[in-house]
PDB file of N, CA and C in Angstrom:
ATOM      1  N   MET A   1      17.775  10.738  22.657  1.00 54.00           N
ATOM      2  CA  MET A   1      16.582   9.999  22.998  1.00 54.00           C
ATOM      3  C   MET A   1      15.483  10.354  21.992  1.00 54.00           C
ATOM      4  N   SER A   2      14.867   9.355  21.422  1.00 58.00           N
ATOM      5  CA  SER A   2      13.838   9.554  20.415  1.00 58.00           C
ATOM      6  C   SER A   2      12.459   9.625  21.065  1.00 58.00           C
ATOM      7  N   SER A   3      11.621  10.496  20.533  1.00 64.00           N
ATOM      8  CA  SER A   3      10.259  10.594  21.052  1.00 64.00           C
ATOM      9  C   SER A   3       9.257   9.966  20.090  1.00 64.00           C
ATOM     10  N   GLY A   4       9.755   9.277  19.060  1.00 67.00           N
ATOM     11  CA  GLY A   4       8.879   8.652  18.083  1.00 67.00           C
ATOM     12  C   GLY A   4       8.184   7.424  18.636  1.00 67.00           C
ATOM     13  N   ARG A   5       7.217   6.951  17.878  1.00 68.00           N
ATOM     14  CA  ARG A   5       6.467   5.765  18.277  1.00 68.00           C
ATOM     15  C   ARG A   5       7.172   4.507  17.793  1.00 68.00           C
ATOM     16  N   THR A   6       6.963   3.416  18.495  1.00 69.00           N
ATOM     17  CA  THR A   6       7.483   2.129  18.070  1.00 69.00           C
ATOM     18  C   THR A   6       6.713   1.681  16.833  1.00 69.00           C
ATOM     19  N   ILE A   7       7.434   1.172  15.851  1.00 70.00           N
ATOM     20  CA  ILE A   7       6.797   0.697  14.625  1.00 70.00           C
ATOM     21  C   ILE A   7       6.637  -0.811  14.717  1.00 70.00           C
ATOM     22  N   TYR A   8       5.390  -1.275  14.642  1.00 70.00           N
ATOM     23  CA  TYR A   8       5.097  -2.702  14.627  1.00 70.00           C
ATOM     24  C   TYR A   8       4.984  -3.111  13.166  1.00 70.00           C
ATOM     25  N   PRO A   9       5.871  -4.004  12.687  1.00 68.00           N
ATOM     26  CA  PRO A   9       5.944  -4.265  11.249  1.00 68.00           C
ATOM     27  C   PRO A   9       4.772  -5.052  10.656  1.00 68.00           C
ATOM     28  N   LYS A  10       3.988  -5.767  11.481  1.00 73.00           N
ATOM     29  CA  LYS A  10       2.876  -6.540  10.927  1.00 73.00           C
ATOM     30  C   LYS A  10       1.728  -5.595  10.578  1.00 73.00           C
ATOM     31  N   PRO A  11       1.260  -5.638   9.333  1.00 78.00           N
ATOM     32  CA  PRO A  11       0.179  -4.731   8.925  1.00 78.00           C
ATOM     33  C   PRO A  11      -1.108  -4.970   9.721  1.00 78.00           C
ATOM     34  N   VAL A  12      -1.829  -3.896  10.006  1.00 78.00           N
ATOM     35  CA  VAL A  12      -3.139  -4.027  10.640  1.00 78.00           C
ATOM     36  C   VAL A  12      -4.214  -4.224   9.582  1.00 78.00           C
ATOM     37  N   LEU A  13      -3.888  -3.905   8.342  1.00 81.00           N
ATOM     38  CA  LEU A  13      -4.828  -4.030   7.238  1.00 81.00           C
ATOM     39  C   LEU A  13      -4.031  -4.214   5.959  1.00 81.00           C
ATOM     40  N   SER A  14      -4.504  -5.088   5.095  1.00 90.00           N
ATOM     41  CA  SER A  14      -3.883  -5.260   3.793  1.00 90.00           C
ATOM     42  C   SER A  14      -4.993  -5.504   2.783  1.00 90.00           C
ATOM     43  N   VAL A  15      -4.854  -4.916   1.604  1.00 93.00           N
ATOM     44  CA  VAL A  15      -5.852  -5.090   0.552  1.00 93.00           C
ATOM     45  C   VAL A  15      -5.166  -5.559  -0.725  1.00 93.00           C
ATOM     46  N   PHE A  16      -5.918  -6.256  -1.547  1.00 94.00           N
ATOM     47  CA  PHE A  16      -5.445  -6.727  -2.839  1.00 94.00           C
ATOM     48  C   PHE A  16      -6.018  -5.800  -3.899  1.00 94.00           C
ATOM     49  N   LEU A  17      -5.148  -5.196  -4.698  1.00 92.00           N
ATOM     50  CA  LEU A  17      -5.598  -4.305  -5.760  1.00 92.00           C
ATOM     51  C   LEU A  17      -5.394  -4.974  -7.111  1.00 92.00           C
ATOM     52  N   GLU A  18      -6.483  -5.142  -7.827  1.00 93.00           N
ATOM     53  CA  GLU A  18      -6.415  -5.696  -9.167  1.00 93.00           C
ATOM     54  C   GLU A  18      -5.887  -4.626 -10.125  1.00 93.00           C
ATOM     55  N   PRO A  19      -5.416  -5.039 -11.314  1.00 90.00           N
ATOM     56  CA  PRO A  19      -4.955  -4.050 -12.293  1.00 90.00           C
ATOM     57  C   PRO A  19      -6.024  -2.988 -12.549  1.00 90.00           C
ATOM     58  N   ARG A  20      -5.567  -1.773 -12.731  1.00 89.00           N
ATOM     59  CA  ARG A  20      -6.415  -0.600 -12.996  1.00 89.00           C
ATOM     60  C   ARG A  20      -7.315  -0.247 -11.816  1.00 89.00           C
ATOM     61  N   SER A  21      -6.872  -0.592 -10.610  1.00 90.00           N
ATOM     62  CA  SER A  21      -7.598  -0.241  -9.390  1.00 90.00           C
ATOM     63  C   SER A  21      -6.977   0.996  -8.770  1.00 90.00           C
ATOM     64  N   VAL A  22      -7.711   1.603  -7.872  1.00 88.00           N
ATOM     65  CA  VAL A  22      -7.195   2.757  -7.142  1.00 88.00           C
ATOM     66  C   VAL A  22      -7.640   2.637  -5.689  1.00 88.00           C
ATOM     67  N   ILE A  23      -6.803   3.126  -4.805  1.00 87.00           N
ATOM     68  CA  ILE A  23      -7.161   3.196  -3.394  1.00 87.00           C
ATOM     69  C   ILE A  23      -6.778   4.587  -2.903  1.00 87.00           C
ATOM     70  N   ILE A  24      -7.656   5.180  -2.129  1.00 86.00           N
ATOM     71  CA  ILE A  24      -7.413   6.515  -1.587  1.00 86.00           C
ATOM     72  C   ILE A  24      -7.495   6.422  -0.071  1.00 86.00           C
ATOM     73  N   THR A  25      -6.440   6.865   0.605  1.00 83.00           N
ATOM     74  CA  THR A  25      -6.455   6.881   2.065  1.00 83.00           C
ATOM     75  C   THR A  25      -6.495   8.328   2.532  1.00 83.00           C
ATOM     76  N   SER A  26      -7.202   8.539   3.630  1.00 84.00           N
ATOM     77  CA  SER A  26      -7.309   9.891   4.181  1.00 84.00           C
ATOM     78  C   SER A  26      -7.586   9.793   5.674  1.00 84.00           C
ATOM     79  N   GLY A  27      -7.614  10.931   6.320  1.00 85.00           N
ATOM     80  CA  GLY A  27      -7.929  10.977   7.743  1.00 85.00           C
ATOM     81  C   GLY A  27      -6.928  10.199   8.572  1.00 85.00           C
ATOM     82  N   ASP A  28      -7.419   9.563   9.653  1.00 84.00           N
ATOM     83  CA  ASP A  28      -6.551   8.810  10.562  1.00 84.00           C
ATOM     84  C   ASP A  28      -5.798   7.685   9.862  1.00 84.00           C
ATOM     85  N   LEU A  29      -6.446   7.030   8.900  1.00 79.00           N
ATOM     86  CA  LEU A  29      -5.768   5.935   8.206  1.00 79.00           C
ATOM     87  C   LEU A  29      -4.513   6.449   7.508  1.00 79.00           C
ATOM     88  N   TYR A  30      -4.565   7.654   6.969  1.00 79.00           N
ATOM     89  CA  TYR A  30      -3.412   8.229   6.280  1.00 79.00           C
ATOM     90  C   TYR A  30      -2.392   8.803   7.256  1.00 79.00           C
ATOM     91  N   THR A  31      -2.861   9.505   8.282  1.00 79.00           N
ATOM     92  CA  THR A  31      -1.942  10.228   9.162  1.00 79.00           C
ATOM     93  C   THR A  31      -1.417   9.411  10.330  1.00 79.00           C
ATOM     94  N   SER A  32      -2.155   8.406  10.777  1.00 79.00           N
ATOM     95  CA  SER A  32      -1.760   7.678  11.987  1.00 79.00           C
ATOM     96  C   SER A  32      -1.189   6.292  11.732  1.00 79.00           C
ATOM     97  N   HIS A  33      -1.216   5.832  10.499  1.00 78.00           N
ATOM     98  CA  HIS A  33      -0.724   4.488  10.187  1.00 78.00           C
ATOM     99  C   HIS A  33       0.295   4.568   9.057  1.00 78.00           C
ATOM    100  N   LEU A  34       1.372   3.794   9.189  1.00 77.00           N
ATOM    101  CA  LEU A  34       2.315   3.678   8.080  1.00 77.00           C
ATOM    102  C   LEU A  34       1.607   2.974   6.933  1.00 77.00           C
ATOM    103  N   HIS A  35       1.915   3.366   5.733  1.00 76.00           N
ATOM    104  CA  HIS A  35       1.303   2.732   4.579  1.00 76.00           C
ATOM    105  C   HIS A  35       2.323   2.709   3.451  1.00 76.00           C
ATOM    106  N   GLY A  36       2.210   1.710   2.613  1.00 79.00           N
ATOM    107  CA  GLY A  36       3.153   1.615   1.517  1.00 79.00           C
ATOM    108  C   GLY A  36       2.985   0.323   0.752  1.00 79.00           C
ATOM    109  N   ILE A  37       3.851   0.150  -0.230  1.00 82.00           N
ATOM    110  CA  ILE A  37       3.849  -1.034  -1.078  1.00 82.00           C
ATOM    111  C   ILE A  37       5.218  -1.682  -0.943  1.00 82.00           C
ATOM    112  N   ASP A  38       5.250  -2.934  -0.504  1.00 82.00           N
ATOM    113  CA  ASP A  38       6.524  -3.640  -0.372  1.00 82.00           C
ATOM    114  C   ASP A  38       7.169  -3.816  -1.744  1.00 82.00           C
ATOM    115  N   GLU A  39       8.487  -3.659  -1.793  1.00 86.00           N
ATOM    116  CA  GLU A  39       9.225  -3.844  -3.044  1.00 86.00           C
ATOM    117  C   GLU A  39       9.562  -5.322  -3.212  1.00 86.00           C
ATOM    118  N   VAL A  40       8.642  -6.055  -3.810  1.00 91.00           N
ATOM    119  CA  VAL A  40       8.845  -7.475  -4.076  1.00 91.00           C
ATOM    120  C   VAL A  40       8.498  -7.742  -5.539  1.00 91.00           C
ATOM    121  N   THR A  41       9.025  -8.833  -6.084  1.00 95.00           N
ATOM    122  CA  THR A  41       8.748  -9.174  -7.478  1.00 95.00           C
ATOM    123  C   THR A  41       7.500 -10.035  -7.617  1.00 95.00           C
ATOM    124  N   HIS A  42       7.093 -10.678  -6.517  1.00 96.00           N
ATOM    125  CA  HIS A  42       5.882 -11.499  -6.530  1.00 96.00           C
ATOM    126  C   HIS A  42       5.315 -11.568  -5.109  1.00 96.00           C
ATOM    127  N   ASP A  43       4.049 -11.920  -5.018  1.00 96.00           N
ATOM    128  CA  ASP A  43       3.392 -12.087  -3.724  1.00 96.00           C
ATOM    129  C   ASP A  43       3.070 -13.557  -3.530  1.00 96.00           C
ATOM    130  N   VAL A  44       3.219 -14.028  -2.299  1.00 98.00           N
ATOM    131  CA  VAL A  44       2.937 -15.421  -1.954  1.00 98.00           C
ATOM    132  C   VAL A  44       1.658 -15.455  -1.128  1.00 98.00           C
ATOM    133  N   PHE A  45       0.689 -16.220  -1.602  1.00 98.00           N
ATOM    134  CA  PHE A  45      -0.591 -16.368  -0.915  1.00 98.00           C
ATOM    135  C   PHE A  45      -0.710 -17.797  -0.404  1.00 98.00           C
ATOM    136  N   LEU A  46      -1.234 -17.930   0.804  1.00 98.00           N
ATOM    137  CA  LEU A  46      -1.299 -19.225   1.476  1.00 98.00           C
ATOM    138  C   LEU A  46      -2.682 -19.853   1.410  1.00 98.00           C
ATOM    139  N   GLY A  47      -3.602 -19.216   0.726  1.00 98.00           N
ATOM    140  CA  GLY A  47      -4.977 -19.699   0.645  1.00 98.00           C
ATOM    141  C   GLY A  47      -5.855 -18.986   1.656  1.00 98.00           C
ATOM    142  N   ASP A  48      -7.154 -19.035   1.413  1.00 98.00           N
ATOM    143  CA  ASP A  48      -8.136 -18.371   2.281  1.00 98.00           C
ATOM    144  C   ASP A  48      -7.802 -16.901   2.500  1.00 98.00           C
ATOM    145  N   GLY A  49      -7.256 -16.239   1.470  1.00 98.00           N
ATOM    146  CA  GLY A  49      -6.975 -14.814   1.529  1.00 98.00           C
ATOM    147  C   GLY A  49      -5.772 -14.412   2.355  1.00 98.00           C
ATOM    148  N   ARG A  50      -4.945 -15.377   2.751  1.00 97.00           N
ATOM    149  CA  ARG A  50      -3.780 -15.069   3.593  1.00 97.00           C
ATOM    150  C   ARG A  50      -2.567 -14.753   2.726  1.00 97.00           C
ATOM    151  N   LEU A  51      -1.942 -13.604   3.018  1.00 96.00           N
ATOM    152  CA  LEU A  51      -0.735 -13.154   2.332  1.00 96.00           C
ATOM    153  C   LEU A  51       0.456 -13.405   3.236  1.00 96.00           C
ATOM    154  N   LEU A  52       1.526 -13.962   2.686  1.00 95.00           N
ATOM    155  CA  LEU A  52       2.779 -14.120   3.420  1.00 95.00           C
ATOM    156  C   LEU A  52       3.593 -12.850   3.206  1.00 95.00           C
ATOM    157  N   CYS A  53       3.768 -12.072   4.265  1.00 90.00           N
ATOM    158  CA  CYS A  53       4.507 -10.805   4.185  1.00 90.00           C
ATOM    159  C   CYS A  53       6.003 -11.071   4.074  1.00 90.00           C
ATOM    160  N   PRO A  54       6.771 -10.124   3.521  1.00 87.00           N
ATOM    161  CA  PRO A  54       8.228 -10.283   3.446  1.00 87.00           C
ATOM    162  C   PRO A  54       8.877 -10.505   4.813  1.00 87.00           C
ATOM    163  N   THR A  55       8.225 -10.054   5.886  1.00 86.00           N
ATOM    164  CA  THR A  55       8.756 -10.238   7.246  1.00 86.00           C
ATOM    165  C   THR A  55       8.529 -11.647   7.764  1.00 86.00           C
ATOM    166  N   GLY A  56       7.730 -12.453   7.040  1.00 90.00           N
ATOM    167  CA  GLY A  56       7.383 -13.791   7.490  1.00 90.00           C
ATOM    168  C   GLY A  56       6.035 -13.849   8.184  1.00 90.00           C
ATOM    169  N   ASP A  57       5.457 -12.692   8.483  1.00 89.00           N
ATOM    170  CA  ASP A  57       4.126 -12.641   9.090  1.00 89.00           C
ATOM    171  C   ASP A  57       3.069 -12.982   8.052  1.00 89.00           C
ATOM    172  N   GLU A  58       1.918 -13.431   8.520  1.00 93.00           N
ATOM    173  CA  GLU A  58       0.758 -13.650   7.663  1.00 93.00           C
ATOM    174  C   GLU A  58      -0.267 -12.577   7.966  1.00 93.00           C
ATOM    175  N   VAL A  59      -0.959 -12.123   6.935  1.00 93.00           N
ATOM    176  CA  VAL A  59      -2.055 -11.173   7.124  1.00 93.00           C
ATOM    177  C   VAL A  59      -3.171 -11.573   6.166  1.00 93.00           C
ATOM    178  N   VAL A  60      -4.409 -11.475   6.644  1.00 96.00           N
ATOM    179  CA  VAL A  60      -5.556 -11.788   5.794  1.00 96.00           C
ATOM    180  C   VAL A  60      -5.938 -10.527   5.031  1.00 96.00           C
ATOM    181  N   LEU A  61      -6.047 -10.662   3.721  1.00 97.00           N
ATOM    182  CA  LEU A  61      -6.456  -9.537   2.881  1.00 97.00           C
ATOM    183  C   LEU A  61      -7.922  -9.225   3.163  1.00 97.00           C
ATOM    184  N   SER A  62      -8.209  -7.980   3.452  1.00 96.00           N
ATOM    185  CA  SER A  62      -9.566  -7.624   3.857  1.00 96.00           C
ATOM    186  C   SER A  62     -10.584  -7.754   2.723  1.00 96.00           C
ATOM    187  N   ASN A  63     -10.140  -7.744   1.487  1.00 97.00           N
ATOM    188  CA  ASN A  63     -11.069  -7.782   0.353  1.00 97.00           C
ATOM    189  C   ASN A  63     -10.903  -9.013  -0.534  1.00 97.00           C
ATOM    190  N   TRP A  64     -10.302 -10.070  -0.047  1.00 98.00           N
ATOM    191  CA  TRP A  64      -9.969 -11.188  -0.928  1.00 98.00           C
ATOM    192  C   TRP A  64     -11.192 -11.849  -1.549  1.00 98.00           C
ATOM    193  N   ARG A  65     -12.317 -11.808  -0.895  1.00 98.00           N
ATOM    194  CA  ARG A  65     -13.522 -12.447  -1.443  1.00 98.00           C
ATOM    195  C   ARG A  65     -14.185 -11.620  -2.551  1.00 98.00           C
ATOM    196  N   THR A  66     -13.750 -10.380  -2.740  1.00 97.00           N
ATOM    197  CA  THR A  66     -14.380  -9.512  -3.749  1.00 97.00           C
ATOM    198  C   THR A  66     -13.570  -9.397  -5.038  1.00 97.00           C
ATOM    199  N   VAL A  67     -12.433 -10.077  -5.125  1.00 97.00           N
ATOM    200  CA  VAL A  67     -11.581 -10.010  -6.322  1.00 97.00           C
ATOM    201  C   VAL A  67     -12.320 -10.654  -7.492  1.00 97.00           C
ATOM    202  N   ARG A  68     -12.396  -9.934  -8.617  1.00 96.00           N
ATOM    203  CA  ARG A  68     -13.185 -10.387  -9.765  1.00 96.00           C
ATOM    204  C   ARG A  68     -12.388 -11.181 -10.792  1.00 96.00           C
ATOM    205  N   THR A  69     -11.097 -10.899 -10.928  1.00 96.00           N
ATOM    206  CA  THR A  69     -10.286 -11.591 -11.924  1.00 96.00           C
ATOM    207  C   THR A  69     -10.120 -13.043 -11.481  1.00 96.00           C
ATOM    208  N   GLN A  70     -10.639 -13.982 -12.273  1.00 98.00           N
ATOM    209  CA  GLN A  70     -10.772 -15.369 -11.830  1.00 98.00           C
ATOM    210  C   GLN A  70      -9.456 -16.017 -11.417  1.00 98.00           C
ATOM    211  N   ASN A  71      -8.394 -15.886 -12.237  1.00 97.00           N
ATOM    212  CA  ASN A  71      -7.141 -16.552 -11.869  1.00 97.00           C
ATOM    213  C   ASN A  71      -6.556 -15.959 -10.589  1.00 97.00           C
ATOM    214  N   MET A  72      -6.724 -14.664 -10.383  1.00 98.00           N
ATOM    215  CA  MET A  72      -6.238 -14.039  -9.152  1.00 98.00           C
ATOM    216  C   MET A  72      -7.079 -14.494  -7.959  1.00 98.00           C
ATOM    217  N   ALA A  73      -8.379 -14.551  -8.138  1.00 98.00           N
ATOM    218  CA  ALA A  73      -9.271 -15.010  -7.068  1.00 98.00           C
ATOM    219  C   ALA A  73      -8.933 -16.443  -6.668  1.00 98.00           C
ATOM    220  N   ASP A  74      -8.609 -17.295  -7.647  1.00 99.00           N
ATOM    221  CA  ASP A  74      -8.246 -18.686  -7.353  1.00 99.00           C
ATOM    222  C   ASP A  74      -6.963 -18.766  -6.533  1.00 99.00           C
ATOM    223  N   VAL A  75      -5.962 -17.956  -6.874  1.00 98.00           N
ATOM    224  CA  VAL A  75      -4.707 -17.954  -6.114  1.00 98.00           C
ATOM    225  C   VAL A  75      -4.958 -17.481  -4.685  1.00 98.00           C
ATOM    226  N   LEU A  76      -5.788 -16.468  -4.516  1.00 98.00           N
ATOM    227  CA  LEU A  76      -6.099 -15.990  -3.168  1.00 98.00           C
ATOM    228  C   LEU A  76      -6.837 -17.058  -2.364  1.00 98.00           C
ATOM    229  N   ARG A  77      -7.725 -17.791  -3.002  1.00 98.00           N
ATOM    230  CA  ARG A  77      -8.521 -18.811  -2.311  1.00 98.00           C
ATOM    231  C   ARG A  77      -7.710 -20.072  -2.000  1.00 98.00           C
ATOM    232  N   TYR A  78      -6.922 -20.541  -2.977  1.00 99.00           N
ATOM    233  CA  TYR A  78      -6.259 -21.842  -2.828  1.00 99.00           C
ATOM    234  C   TYR A  78      -4.760 -21.757  -2.547  1.00 99.00           C
ATOM    235  N   GLY A  79      -4.166 -20.593  -2.732  1.00 98.00           N
ATOM    236  CA  GLY A  79      -2.736 -20.425  -2.504  1.00 98.00           C
ATOM    237  C   GLY A  79      -1.956 -20.403  -3.805  1.00 98.00           C
ATOM    238  N   GLY A  80      -0.775 -19.819  -3.756  1.00 98.00           N
ATOM    239  CA  GLY A  80       0.093 -19.726  -4.922  1.00 98.00           C
ATOM    240  C   GLY A  80       0.797 -18.378  -4.942  1.00 98.00           C
ATOM    241  N   THR A  81       1.409 -18.071  -6.074  1.00 98.00           N
ATOM    242  CA  THR A  81       2.114 -16.794  -6.204  1.00 98.00           C
ATOM    243  C   THR A  81       1.552 -16.005  -7.386  1.00 98.00           C
ATOM    244  N   LEU A  82       1.637 -14.704  -7.262  1.00 98.00           N
ATOM    245  CA  LEU A  82       1.271 -13.809  -8.361  1.00 98.00           C
ATOM    246  C   LEU A  82       2.412 -12.828  -8.559  1.00 98.00           C
ATOM    247  N   PRO A  83       2.843 -12.632  -9.827  1.00 97.00           N
ATOM    248  CA  PRO A  83       3.920 -11.668 -10.075  1.00 97.00           C
ATOM    249  C   PRO A  83       3.416 -10.244  -9.890  1.00 97.00           C
ATOM    250  N   ARG A  84       4.300  -9.387  -9.434  1.00 92.00           N
ATOM    251  CA  ARG A  84       3.975  -7.960  -9.332  1.00 92.00           C
ATOM    252  C   ARG A  84       4.206  -7.332 -10.696  1.00 92.00           C
ATOM    253  N   GLU A  85       3.332  -6.442 -11.074  1.00 88.00           N
ATOM    254  CA  GLU A  85       3.509  -5.686 -12.305  1.00 88.00           C
ATOM    255  C   GLU A  85       3.731  -4.224 -11.939  1.00 88.00           C
ATOM    256  N   THR A  86       3.962  -3.397 -12.928  1.00 85.00           N
ATOM    257  CA  THR A  86       4.219  -1.983 -12.686  1.00 85.00           C
ATOM    258  C   THR A  86       3.027  -1.350 -11.980  1.00 85.00           C
ATOM    259  N   ARG A  87       3.332  -0.571 -10.939  1.00 81.00           N
ATOM    260  CA  ARG A  87       2.307   0.145 -10.197  1.00 81.00           C
ATOM    261  C   ARG A  87       2.708   1.610 -10.118  1.00 81.00           C
ATOM    262  N   LEU A  88       1.738   2.461 -10.026  1.00 81.00           N
ATOM    263  CA  LEU A  88       1.995   3.885  -9.843  1.00 81.00           C
ATOM    264  C   LEU A  88       1.449   4.303  -8.491  1.00 81.00           C
ATOM    265  N   SER A  89       2.192   5.142  -7.808  1.00 79.00           N
ATOM    266  CA  SER A  89       1.752   5.674  -6.526  1.00 79.00           C
ATOM    267  C   SER A  89       1.823   7.193  -6.603  1.00 79.00           C
ATOM    268  N   LEU A  90       0.733   7.838  -6.306  1.00 80.00           N
ATOM    269  CA  LEU A  90       0.655   9.291  -6.363  1.00 80.00           C
ATOM    270  C   LEU A  90       0.204   9.793  -5.001  1.00 80.00           C
ATOM    271  N   THR A  91       0.932  10.742  -4.445  1.00 78.00           N
ATOM    272  CA  THR A  91       0.578  11.314  -3.151  1.00 78.00           C
ATOM    273  C   THR A  91       0.204  12.775  -3.339  1.00 78.00           C
ATOM    274  N   CYS A  92      -0.955  13.154  -2.836  1.00 77.00           N
ATOM    275  CA  CYS A  92      -1.401  14.550  -2.850  1.00 77.00           C
ATOM    276  C   CYS A  92      -1.507  15.012  -1.410  1.00 77.00           C
ATOM    277  N   ARG A  93      -0.941  16.166  -1.129  1.00 75.00           N
ATOM    278  CA  ARG A  93      -0.977  16.702   0.229  1.00 75.00           C
ATOM    279  C   ARG A  93      -1.552  18.108   0.202  1.00 75.00           C
ATOM    280  N   ASP A  94      -2.231  18.459   1.272  1.00 73.00           N
ATOM    281  CA  ASP A  94      -2.738  19.811   1.464  1.00 73.00           C
ATOM    282  C   ASP A  94      -1.651  20.597   2.182  1.00 73.00           C
ATOM    283  N   VAL A  95      -0.952  21.467   1.445  1.00 71.00           N
ATOM    284  CA  VAL A  95       0.175  22.215   1.996  1.00 71.00           C
ATOM    285  C   VAL A  95      -0.285  23.642   2.267  1.00 71.00           C
ATOM    286  N   GLU A  96      -0.151  24.076   3.520  1.00 72.00           N
ATOM    287  CA  GLU A  96      -0.630  25.405   3.891  1.00 72.00           C
ATOM    288  C   GLU A  96       0.298  26.515   3.425  1.00 72.00           C
ATOM    289  N   LYS A  97       1.601  26.330   3.535  1.00 68.00           N
ATOM    290  CA  LYS A  97       2.545  27.370   3.141  1.00 68.00           C
ATOM    291  C   LYS A  97       3.289  26.922   1.890  1.00 68.00           C
ATOM    292  N   VAL A  98       3.261  27.755   0.871  1.00 66.00           N
ATOM    293  CA  VAL A  98       3.967  27.442  -0.368  1.00 66.00           C
ATOM    294  C   VAL A  98       4.844  28.628  -0.749  1.00 66.00           C
ATOM    295  N   ALA A  99       5.834  28.374  -1.573  1.00 62.00           N
ATOM    296  CA  ALA A  99       6.709  29.451  -2.053  1.00 62.00           C
ATOM    297  C   ALA A  99       5.908  30.358  -2.976  1.00 62.00           C
ATOM    298  N   THR A 100       6.125  31.648  -2.859  1.00 64.00           N
ATOM    299  CA  THR A 100       5.461  32.600  -3.751  1.00 64.00           C
ATOM    300  C   THR A 100       6.511  33.222  -4.660  1.00 64.00           C
ATOM    301  N   PRO A 101       6.174  33.444  -5.900  1.00 64.00           N
ATOM    302  CA  PRO A 101       7.143  34.025  -6.836  1.00 64.00           C
ATOM    303  C   PRO A 101       7.536  35.441  -6.420  1.00 64.00           C
ATOM    304  N   MET A 102       8.802  35.756  -6.613  1.00 63.00           N
ATOM    305  CA  MET A 102       9.300  37.115  -6.365  1.00 63.00           C
ATOM    306  C   MET A 102       9.492  37.767  -7.722  1.00 63.00           C
ATOM    307  N   ASN A 103       8.713  38.793  -8.008  1.00 64.00           N
ATOM    308  CA  ASN A 103       8.764  39.464  -9.311  1.00 64.00           C
ATOM    309  C   ASN A 103       8.535  38.476 -10.454  1.00 64.00           C
ATOM    310  N   GLY A 104       7.644  37.535 -10.227  1.00 62.00           N
ATOM    311  CA  GLY A 104       7.320  36.571 -11.271  1.00 62.00           C
ATOM    312  C   GLY A 104       8.281  35.410 -11.382  1.00 62.00           C
ATOM    313  N   HIS A 105       9.293  35.334 -10.516  1.00 64.00           N
ATOM    314  CA  HIS A 105      10.277  34.258 -10.575  1.00 64.00           C
ATOM    315  C   HIS A 105      10.433  33.628  -9.200  1.00 64.00           C
ATOM    316  N   LEU A 106      10.649  32.342  -9.178  1.00 61.00           N
ATOM    317  CA  LEU A 106      10.952  31.665  -7.919  1.00 61.00           C
ATOM    318  C   LEU A 106      12.416  31.900  -7.587  1.00 61.00           C
ATOM    319  N   PRO A 107      12.749  32.032  -6.320  1.00 60.00           N
ATOM    320  CA  PRO A 107      14.163  32.238  -5.959  1.00 60.00           C
ATOM    321  C   PRO A 107      15.026  31.054  -6.382  1.00 60.00           C
ATOM    322  N   ILE A 108      16.249  31.339  -6.799  1.00 61.00           N
ATOM    323  CA  ILE A 108      17.198  30.298  -7.201  1.00 61.00           C
ATOM    324  C   ILE A 108      18.044  29.939  -5.997  1.00 61.00           C
ATOM    325  N   ARG A 109      18.191  28.651  -5.762  1.00 57.00           N
ATOM    326  CA  ARG A 109      19.008  28.192  -4.627  1.00 57.00           C
ATOM    327  C   ARG A 109      20.370  27.792  -5.078  1.00 57.00           C
TER     328      ARG A 109
END
């Protein structure tokens, strides 16, 4: 019997990140909500900031009106597709217990 929580696949929040953008999550948003980047080759937008999720659900991008790149802003407003480009994801965690070197060397496993 599992004691985990039920995962509801429809996002509660989605944002559009332009090239060379960064987003930092912390606190409850980081610890209490699943977060990630769907592995897709392109995104489908239905207009008025609505994103068609891979699950078939629609979600409104919370920042669609603030996108500065004109062709991207037009696709978000009127609908269309945008190809995904290379993205980097970096996770930093505050770890309380870490391995300590023994005589200047880490133990070999």
